Short mmCIF file of C-alpha atoms in Angstrom, two decimals:
data_model
loop_
_atom_site.label_atom_id
_atom_site.label_comp_id
_atom_site.label_asym_id
_atom_site.label_seq_id
_atom_site.Cartn_x
_atom_site.Cartn_y
_atom_site.Cartn_z
CA ASP K 7 57.23 35.86 20.56
CA ALA K 8 54.89 33.18 21.93
CA ARG K 9 56.47 29.78 22.17
CA VAL K 10 56.45 26.58 24.19
CA THR K 11 59.51 26.43 26.44
CA GLN K 12 61.05 23.16 27.56
CA THR K 13 63.85 22.40 29.99
CA PRO K 14 66.31 20.80 30.03
CA ARG K 15 67.19 20.68 26.34
CA HIS K 16 69.56 17.79 26.93
CA LYS K 17 69.86 15.31 29.75
CA VAL K 18 72.25 12.40 30.17
CA THR K 19 71.63 10.20 33.16
CA GLU K 20 72.30 6.72 34.42
CA MET K 21 69.79 3.94 34.56
CA GLY K 22 67.71 4.07 37.72
CA GLN K 23 67.95 7.83 38.19
CA GLU K 24 64.94 10.12 38.34
CA VAL K 25 64.42 12.50 35.43
CA THR K 26 62.11 15.51 35.44
CA MET K 27 61.29 17.48 32.31
CA ARG K 28 59.46 20.78 32.43
CA CYS K 29 57.31 22.68 30.00
CA GLN K 30 55.88 26.18 29.93
CA PRO K 31 52.99 26.26 27.44
CA ILE K 32 52.14 29.30 25.37
CA LEU K 33 50.35 31.84 27.55
CA GLY K 34 46.62 31.33 27.30
CA HIS K 35 46.84 27.81 25.91
CA ASN K 36 44.89 25.47 28.16
CA THR K 37 45.55 22.13 26.46
CA VAL K 38 49.00 20.61 26.90
CA PHE K 39 50.41 17.45 25.38
CA TRP K 40 53.50 15.35 26.05
CA TYR K 41 54.94 13.39 23.11
CA ARG K 42 57.94 11.12 22.75
CA GLN K 43 59.81 10.90 19.45
CA THR K 44 62.08 8.06 18.40
CA MET K 45 63.41 7.00 15.02
CA MET K 46 61.51 3.73 15.20
CA GLN K 47 58.14 4.94 16.50
CA GLY K 48 57.98 8.56 15.41
CA LEU K 49 55.84 10.86 17.55
CA GLU K 50 53.89 9.02 20.25
CA LEU K 51 51.38 10.66 22.56
CA LEU K 52 52.17 10.09 26.21
CA ALA K 53 49.58 12.29 27.95
CA TYR K 54 47.52 15.42 27.62
CA PHE K 55 45.86 17.90 29.93
CA ARG K 56 43.05 20.38 29.57
CA ASN K 57 42.74 23.16 32.12
CA ARG K 58 45.44 21.31 34.14
CA ALA K 59 43.33 18.14 34.42
CA PRO K 60 44.80 14.95 32.93
CA LEU K 61 42.44 13.69 30.23
CA ASP K 62 44.48 10.90 28.70
CA ASP K 63 47.68 9.28 29.90
CA SER K 64 47.14 5.92 28.26
CA GLY K 65 50.38 6.28 26.29
CA MET K 66 52.54 6.40 29.39
CA PRO K 67 54.12 3.43 31.17
CA LYS K 68 52.27 3.96 34.44
CA ASP K 69 54.78 2.23 36.65
CA ARG K 70 57.57 4.69 35.93
CA PHE K 71 56.14 7.77 34.21
CA SER K 72 54.03 10.50 35.74
CA ALA K 73 52.77 13.79 34.34
CA GLU K 74 51.36 16.76 36.21
CA MET K 75 50.37 20.39 35.77
CA PRO K 76 51.01 22.13 39.09
CA ASP K 77 49.71 25.36 37.57
CA ALA K 78 48.63 26.74 34.21
CA THR K 79 52.17 27.79 33.29
CA LEU K 80 53.99 24.56 34.15
CA ALA K 81 53.69 20.96 33.03
CA THR K 82 56.08 18.27 34.25
CA LEU K 83 56.95 14.80 33.04
CA LYS K 84 58.81 12.58 35.47
CA ILE K 85 60.47 9.23 34.90
CA GLN K 86 61.45 7.21 37.95
CA PRO K 87 63.38 4.98 37.65
CA SER K 88 64.73 5.73 34.17
CA GLU K 89 65.77 2.93 31.80
CA PRO K 90 67.88 2.94 28.62
CA ARG K 91 64.75 2.32 26.52
CA ASP K 92 63.45 5.72 27.69
CA SER K 93 66.15 7.42 25.62
CA ALA K 94 64.26 9.66 23.18
CA VAL K 95 63.30 13.25 22.54
CA TYR K 96 60.35 14.37 24.65
CA PHE K 97 58.21 17.16 23.27
CA CYS K 98 55.65 19.33 24.95
CA ALA K 99 52.98 20.95 22.79
CA SER K 100 50.13 23.30 23.57
CA LYS K 101 46.97 24.63 21.97
CA LEU K 102 43.76 26.39 22.74
CA ALA K 103 40.88 24.12 23.65
CA SER K 104 38.90 25.36 20.65
CA ASN K 105 38.65 22.68 18.05
CA THR K 106 41.34 23.65 15.55
CA GLY K 107 44.45 21.89 14.38
CA GLU K 108 46.88 24.53 15.62
CA LEU K 109 49.19 22.58 17.89
CA PHE K 110 52.51 24.20 18.78
CA PHE K 111 55.59 22.30 19.89
CA GLY K 112 58.54 23.16 22.08
CA GLU K 113 62.12 22.41 21.10
CA GLY K 114 62.17 19.15 23.01
CA SER K 115 64.18 17.55 25.79
CA ARG K 116 66.70 15.03 24.47
CA LEU K 117 67.11 12.28 27.07
CA THR K 118 69.89 9.72 27.07
CA VAL K 119 69.78 7.01 29.72
CA LEU K 120 73.02 5.05 30.01
CA GLN B 5 47.66 -0.44 8.96
CA LYS B 6 48.69 2.80 10.63
CA GLU B 7 46.14 5.61 10.80
CA VAL B 8 48.45 7.98 8.91
CA GLU B 9 50.90 6.71 6.30
CA GLN B 10 53.72 8.72 4.80
CA ASP B 11 56.65 7.79 2.60
CA PRO B 12 59.72 8.31 4.79
CA GLY B 13 61.98 9.11 1.84
CA PRO B 14 64.65 10.36 1.81
CA LEU B 15 63.76 12.66 -1.06
CA SER B 16 66.47 14.66 -2.81
CA VAL B 17 65.68 17.41 -5.31
CA PRO B 18 67.69 20.18 -6.99
CA GLU B 19 67.20 23.77 -5.88
CA GLY B 20 64.27 25.37 -7.64
CA ALA B 21 62.33 22.14 -8.11
CA ILE B 22 58.69 21.66 -7.16
CA VAL B 23 58.40 19.23 -4.28
CA SER B 24 55.36 17.08 -3.65
CA LEU B 25 54.91 15.42 -0.26
CA ASN B 26 51.99 13.14 0.43
CA CYS B 27 50.15 11.28 3.17
CA THR B 28 47.18 8.97 3.32
CA TYR B 29 44.96 8.39 6.31
CA SER B 30 42.32 5.87 7.24
CA ASN B 31 40.08 7.54 9.84
CA SER B 32 37.25 9.51 8.24
CA ALA B 33 36.66 11.33 11.55
CA PHE B 34 39.72 13.52 10.98
CA GLN B 35 38.73 17.15 10.35
CA TYR B 36 41.96 19.15 10.49
CA PHE B 37 45.08 18.37 8.53
CA MET B 38 48.48 19.85 9.27
CA TRP B 39 51.98 19.92 7.89
CA TYR B 40 54.93 20.38 10.21
CA ARG B 41 58.54 21.06 9.30
CA GLN B 42 61.20 19.68 11.62
CA TYR B 43 64.83 20.66 11.33
CA SER B 44 67.45 18.39 12.82
CA ARG B 45 67.45 18.56 16.62
CA LYS B 46 64.54 21.00 16.67
CA GLY B 47 60.86 20.75 17.49
CA PRO B 48 58.18 20.36 14.80
CA GLU B 49 57.14 23.74 13.45
CA LEU B 50 53.57 24.17 12.24
CA LEU B 51 53.68 25.13 8.56
CA MET B 52 50.07 24.94 7.51
CA TYR B 53 46.74 23.59 8.61
CA THR B 54 43.54 23.10 6.67
CA TYR B 55 40.02 22.24 7.66
CA SER B 56 38.26 19.57 5.62
CA SER B 57 38.84 19.31 1.87
CA GLY B 58 40.37 22.02 -0.23
CA ASN B 59 43.53 23.94 -0.92
CA LYS B 60 45.42 26.46 1.14
CA GLU B 61 48.33 28.52 -0.08
CA ASP B 62 50.99 30.37 1.89
CA GLY B 63 53.86 31.78 -0.10
CA ARG B 64 55.71 28.91 -1.74
CA PHE B 65 53.69 26.30 0.13
CA THR B 66 50.35 24.81 -0.91
CA ALA B 67 48.45 22.25 1.13
CA GLN B 68 45.76 20.10 -0.44
CA VAL B 69 43.25 17.83 1.23
CA ASP B 70 41.00 15.36 -0.56
CA LYS B 71 38.77 13.77 2.05
CA SER B 72 37.04 11.56 -0.50
CA SER B 73 40.30 9.71 -1.14
CA LYS B 74 41.79 10.39 2.33
CA TYR B 75 44.83 11.97 0.73
CA ILE B 76 46.76 15.06 1.80
CA SER B 77 49.58 16.80 -0.01
CA LEU B 78 52.08 19.57 0.50
CA PHE B 79 53.64 21.28 -2.51
CA ILE B 80 56.74 23.43 -2.23
CA ARG B 81 57.47 25.68 -5.20
CA ASP B 82 60.93 27.02 -6.00
CA SER B 83 62.46 24.82 -3.33
CA GLN B 84 65.47 26.18 -1.44
CA PRO B 85 68.29 24.48 0.45
CA SER B 86 66.74 25.98 3.61
CA ASP B 87 63.70 23.76 2.98
CA SER B 88 65.84 20.71 3.75
CA ALA B 89 64.13 19.15 6.75
CA THR B 90 61.75 16.40 7.74
CA TYR B 91 58.11 17.11 6.92
CA LEU B 92 55.43 15.50 9.05
CA CYS B 93 51.79 15.37 8.16
CA ALA B 94 49.24 15.24 10.96
CA CYS B 95 45.51 14.60 11.17
CA ASN B 96 43.22 15.75 13.93
CA TYR B 97 39.77 15.49 15.40
CA GLY B 98 39.00 16.78 18.87
CA GLN B 99 42.19 16.43 20.89
CA ASN B 100 43.32 13.42 18.89
CA PHE B 101 46.38 14.20 16.78
CA VAL B 102 47.97 11.46 14.70
CA PHE B 103 51.29 12.09 13.00
CA GLY B 104 52.88 10.48 10.00
CA PRO B 105 56.48 9.26 10.38
CA GLY B 106 57.81 12.17 8.33
CA THR B 107 59.52 12.51 4.96
CA ARG B 108 63.13 13.63 4.97
CA LEU B 109 63.72 16.19 2.22
CA SER B 110 67.07 17.41 0.93
CA VAL B 111 67.20 20.33 -1.49
CA LEU B 112 70.57 20.36 -3.18
CA PRO B 113 72.14 23.69 -4.26
#
């Protein structure tokens, strides 16, 4: 059963702490996205990678957010230092590079920053 | 104006009703059009995707795309309480995916 796997599912932390979220894309998928979902803004693109190379991270606050793909099976999103306004659900999604609309999401990491 | 507009609802229908969900978009470069279903506290689940204009049917679900009017629809026949969720439309070209805000649907038994 191919699926995108995200950890942790839930994270509560205090302002100023570092938060790392991890994603395992579907095996064979070489394009990976990070999205943030809030009630007010809906789904917002933070960054995406193709073949582990970052192609667009214009949606990320550069001073505190960073995204990497150490290898083809792991993508990470780090927030340091975290702020209450970062509270949201963070989704990872993956697809093949071929030009179709089939984008598959993980279950999300729900972050609460106190 | 947002690139993809969608009525957020909420929409409540009785079990067995035909549901019509709609989105409009503004960017004519979009080539693929998707519908996602998102249950509470879950990730969006890809329901259907279509390329360019036309219809696509999968069981009780039918997706329609009219590129001339930049209008996409999802029809759910014989709706069930298990269809209660938020439905997000999405438009795509290249690696650019733009999502609507979602319509919250409740199917009442």
